[in-house]
PDB file of C-alpha atoms in Angstrom:
ATOM      1  CA  ILE G   1       7.581  20.768   4.752  1.00 69.00           C
ATOM      2  CA  GLN G   2       9.562  20.119   8.324  1.00 76.00           C
ATOM      3  CA  ARG G   3      12.196  17.895   7.219  1.00 75.00           C
ATOM      4  CA  GLY G   4      11.710  15.356   9.746  1.00 81.00           C
ATOM      5  CA  LEU G   5       8.203  14.681   8.772  1.00 86.00           C
ATOM      6  CA  HIS G   6       7.131  11.073   8.337  1.00 92.00           C
ATOM      7  CA  ILE G   7       3.923  10.934   6.803  1.00 91.00           C
ATOM      8  CA  VAL G   8       2.020   7.440   7.410  1.00 93.00           C
ATOM      9  CA  LYS G   9      -1.280   6.984   5.462  1.00 90.00           C
ATOM     10  CA  VAL G  10      -3.942   4.203   5.215  1.00 87.00           C
ATOM     11  CA  GLY G  11      -4.198   2.951   1.721  1.00 82.00           C
ATOM     12  CA  THR G  12      -5.812  -0.051   0.543  1.00 80.00           C
ATOM     13  CA  THR G  13      -4.652  -2.745  -1.929  1.00 77.00           C
ATOM     14  CA  GLY G  14      -7.625  -2.698  -4.183  1.00 82.00           C
ATOM     15  CA  GLN G  15      -4.813   0.458  -5.909  1.00 85.00           C
ATOM     16  CA  TYR G  16      -3.295  -2.830  -7.552  1.00 82.00           C
ATOM     17  CA  GLY G  17      -6.334  -4.263  -9.559  1.00 83.00           C
ATOM     18  CA  THR G  18      -5.990  -7.847  -9.673  1.00 82.00           C
ATOM     19  CA  PRO G  19      -2.831  -8.125 -11.703  1.00 83.00           C
ATOM     20  CA  ASN G  20      -1.875 -12.390 -12.623  1.00 86.00           C
ATOM     21  CA  ILE G  21       1.650 -11.749 -10.499  1.00 84.00           C
ATOM     22  CA  ASP G  22       2.323 -11.295  -6.793  1.00 84.00           C
ATOM     23  CA  ILE G  23       1.452  -8.406  -6.013  1.00 81.00           C
ATOM     24  CA  GLU G  24       4.978  -6.900  -3.854  1.00 82.00           C
ATOM     25  CA  GLU G  25       5.122  -3.915  -1.269  1.00 79.00           C
ATOM     26  CA  GLY G  26       5.780  -1.022  -3.090  1.00 80.00           C
ATOM     27  CA  TYR G  27       8.993  -2.026  -5.897  1.00 85.00           C
ATOM     28  CA  LEU G  28       9.435  -4.392  -8.325  1.00 89.00           C
ATOM     29  CA  THR G  29      12.903  -5.512  -9.568  1.00 93.00           C
ATOM     30  CA  ILE G  30      12.288  -6.120 -14.040  1.00 93.00           C
ATOM     31  CA  ASN G  31      14.706  -7.180 -16.215  1.00 96.00           C
ATOM     32  CA  HIS G  32      13.850  -5.510 -19.359  1.00 96.00           C
ATOM     33  CA  ASN G  33      16.014  -5.810 -22.966  1.00 98.00           C
ATOM     34  CA  GLY G  34      19.108  -6.959 -21.128  1.00 97.00           C
ATOM     35  CA  ARG G  35      18.466  -3.980 -18.395  1.00 98.00           C
ATOM     36  CA  THR G  36      17.456  -3.905 -14.925  1.00 98.00           C
ATOM     37  CA  ASP G  37      15.898  -1.210 -12.713  1.00 97.00           C
ATOM     38  CA  THR G  38      13.375  -1.138  -9.651  1.00 92.00           C
ATOM     39  CA  LEU G  39      10.170   0.550  -9.839  1.00 89.00           C
ATOM     40  CA  PRO G  40       6.995   1.336  -8.201  1.00 86.00           C
ATOM     41  CA  TYR G  41       4.916  -1.313  -8.389  1.00 85.00           C
ATOM     42  CA  PRO G  42       2.259  -0.920 -11.214  1.00 85.00           C
ATOM     43  CA  LYS G  43      -0.646   0.387 -10.002  1.00 86.00           C
ATOM     44  CA  GLN G  44      -4.377  -0.211 -11.710  1.00 86.00           C
ATOM     45  CA  GLY G  45      -6.999   0.902  -9.501  1.00 86.00           C
ATOM     46  CA  SER G  46     -10.424  -0.452 -11.187  1.00 84.00           C
ATOM     47  CA  SER G  47     -12.552   2.517  -9.042  1.00 88.00           C
ATOM     48  CA  PHE G  48     -12.369   6.246  -8.495  1.00 92.00           C
ATOM     49  CA  TYR G  49     -11.658   5.296  -4.900  1.00 89.00           C
ATOM     50  CA  ASP G  50      -9.096   3.203  -5.485  1.00 88.00           C
ATOM     51  CA  LEU G  51      -7.464   5.623  -8.351  1.00 92.00           C
ATOM     52  CA  SER G  52      -7.588   8.412  -5.729  1.00 92.00           C
ATOM     53  CA  LYS G  53      -5.800   6.161  -3.471  1.00 90.00           C
ATOM     54  CA  VAL G  54      -2.746   5.690  -6.781  1.00 90.00           C
ATOM     55  CA  HIS G  55      -2.634   9.316  -6.490  1.00 93.00           C
ATOM     56  CA  ASP G  56      -2.008   9.463  -3.185  1.00 92.00           C
ATOM     57  CA  SER G  57       0.845   7.192  -3.088  1.00 91.00           C
ATOM     58  CA  ASN G  58       2.356   8.653  -6.506  1.00 92.00           C
ATOM     59  CA  ASN G  59       2.419  12.441  -4.515  1.00 94.00           C
ATOM     60  CA  MET G  60       3.481  11.062  -1.143  1.00 91.00           C
ATOM     61  CA  ALA G  61       6.470   9.091  -3.739  1.00 91.00           C
ATOM     62  CA  PHE G  62       7.299  12.534  -4.887  1.00 93.00           C
ATOM     63  CA  THR G  63       7.511  14.458  -1.974  1.00 91.00           C
ATOM     64  CA  CYS G  64      10.127  12.072  -0.357  1.00 91.00           C
ATOM     65  CA  MET G  65      12.130  12.412  -3.752  1.00 90.00           C
ATOM     66  CA  ALA G  66      11.728  16.112  -3.929  1.00 92.00           C
ATOM     67  CA  TRP G  67      11.243  17.775  -0.152  1.00 90.00           C
ATOM     68  CA  GLY G  68      13.769  14.488   1.483  1.00 90.00           C
ATOM     69  CA  ILE G  69      10.622  13.800   4.021  1.00 91.00           C
ATOM     70  CA  ARG G  70       9.577  10.550   4.574  1.00 94.00           C
ATOM     71  CA  ALA G  71       6.464   8.304   4.201  1.00 94.00           C
ATOM     72  CA  THR G  72       4.924   5.225   5.228  1.00 93.00           C
ATOM     73  CA  ASP G  73       1.699   3.418   2.802  1.00 91.00           C
ATOM     74  CA  LEU G  74      -0.138   0.862   4.864  1.00 88.00           C
ATOM     75  CA  ASN G  75      -2.007  -0.855   1.879  1.00 80.00           C
ATOM     76  CA  GLN G  76      -5.231  -3.099   3.904  1.00 73.00           C
ATOM     77  CA  GLY G  77      -6.454  -5.849   1.686  1.00 62.00           C
ATOM     78  CA  MET G  78      -8.284  -9.385   2.677  1.00 54.00           C
ATOM     79  CA  ALA G  79      -6.764 -12.524   1.287  1.00 53.00           C
ATOM     80  CA  ALA G  80      -7.865 -16.497   0.973  1.00 50.00           C
ATOM     81  CA  VAL G  81      -5.384 -18.135   2.983  1.00 53.00           C
ATOM     82  CA  GLY G  82      -7.275 -21.557   3.901  1.00 57.00           C
ATOM     83  CA  HIS G  83      -9.257 -20.284   6.293  1.00 55.00           C
ATOM     84  CA  PRO G  84     -13.435 -19.884   6.037  1.00 58.00           C
ATOM     85  CA  LEU G  85     -14.674 -17.115   4.937  1.00 56.00           C
ATOM     86  CA  ILE G  86     -18.216 -15.401   7.257  1.00 59.00           C
ATOM     87  CA  VAL G  87     -20.721 -14.484   5.601  1.00 61.00           C
ATOM     88  CA  TYR G  88     -23.028 -11.413   5.975  1.00 61.00           C
ATOM     89  CA  GLY G  89     -26.370 -10.776   5.576  1.00 66.00           C
ATOM     90  CA  LYS G  90     -27.501 -12.744   1.984  1.00 71.00           C
ATOM     91  CA  GLY G  91     -23.668 -13.121   1.399  1.00 64.00           C
ATOM     92  CA  GLY G  92     -23.637 -10.066  -1.292  1.00 66.00           C
ATOM     93  CA  GLN G  93     -21.215  -8.473   0.459  1.00 60.00           C
ATOM     94  CA  THR G  94     -17.965  -6.409  -1.983  1.00 58.00           C
ATOM     95  CA  ARG G  95     -15.729  -5.489   0.319  1.00 57.00           C
ATOM     96  CA  GLY G  96     -13.280  -6.436   2.877  1.00 58.00           C
ATOM     97  CA  TYR G  97     -13.124  -5.302   6.693  1.00 64.00           C
ATOM     98  CA  LEU G  98     -10.320  -5.644   8.428  1.00 71.00           C
ATOM     99  CA  GLY G  99      -9.871  -5.578  12.638  1.00 75.00           C
ATOM    100  CA  ILE G 100      -9.344  -1.751  13.735  1.00 81.00           C
ATOM    101  CA  ARG G 101      -6.436  -3.428  16.293  1.00 86.00           C
ATOM    102  CA  ASP G 102      -4.978  -4.812  13.540  1.00 83.00           C
ATOM    103  CA  THR G 103      -4.378  -1.337  11.703  1.00 84.00           C
ATOM    104  CA  VAL G 104      -3.967   0.426  14.447  1.00 89.00           C
ATOM    105  CA  GLN G 105      -0.947  -2.449  15.678  1.00 90.00           C
ATOM    106  CA  CYS G 106       0.510  -1.543  12.090  1.00 88.00           C
ATOM    107  CA  VAL G 107       0.502   1.872  12.490  1.00 92.00           C
ATOM    108  CA  GLU G 108       2.347   2.061  16.137  1.00 95.00           C
ATOM    109  CA  LEU G 109       4.911  -0.269  14.357  1.00 94.00           C
ATOM    110  CA  VAL G 110       5.592   2.197  11.273  1.00 93.00           C
ATOM    111  CA  ILE G 111       5.576   4.720  13.732  1.00 94.00           C
ATOM    112  CA  ALA G 112       7.799   3.314  16.043  1.00 96.00           C
ATOM    113  CA  ASN G 113      10.077   2.273  13.075  1.00 95.00           C
ATOM    114  CA  PRO G 114       9.792   5.646  10.834  1.00 94.00           C
ATOM    115  CA  ALA G 115      11.124   5.465   7.143  1.00 93.00           C
ATOM    116  CA  GLN G 116      14.435   6.930   6.439  1.00 94.00           C
ATOM    117  CA  LEU G 117      14.763  10.555   4.972  1.00 92.00           C
ATOM    118  CA  GLY G 118      13.813  10.841   1.751  1.00 92.00           C
ATOM    119  CA  ASP G 119      12.309   6.962   1.590  1.00 93.00           C
ATOM    120  CA  PHE G 120       8.468   6.087   0.412  1.00 91.00           C
ATOM    121  CA  ARG G 121       7.496   2.706   1.985  1.00 92.00           C
ATOM    122  CA  ALA G 122       4.529   0.414   1.334  1.00 88.00           C
ATOM    123  CA  PHE G 123       3.304  -2.641   3.608  1.00 87.00           C
ATOM    124  CA  ASN G 124       0.695  -4.319   2.519  1.00 81.00           C
ATOM    125  CA  GLN G 125      -1.706  -5.547   5.559  1.00 79.00           C
ATOM    126  CA  PHE G 126      -3.681  -8.223   4.855  1.00 70.00           C
ATOM    127  CA  THR G 127      -6.320 -10.037   7.212  1.00 62.00           C
TER     128      THR G 127
END
């Protein structure tokens, strides 16, 4: 593995599941029994596809730690922010779509601003 390598993966926010707390980008600081630590945000995919992305992310984070490469995980998703939703067909769709231009812009940004050697970053992109 080339040491200066920067891996960029386009993933899905589906790997987080539907927790009843805010979804943080990559890591979550917790306090348990009087001790504090920062851990990877819990991932609870609800399909085999989501779980495959969870495993991709875990493998990338381990690779960064073990071999000192750098990686960025761009998780895609949709969120309701007060804008009307577009209904396609009969309204039975169960998945959202993200504009390819938005995704390409995010990929360009992380390529221009790579993670530090040994770092694994995760960013959540919503439309």
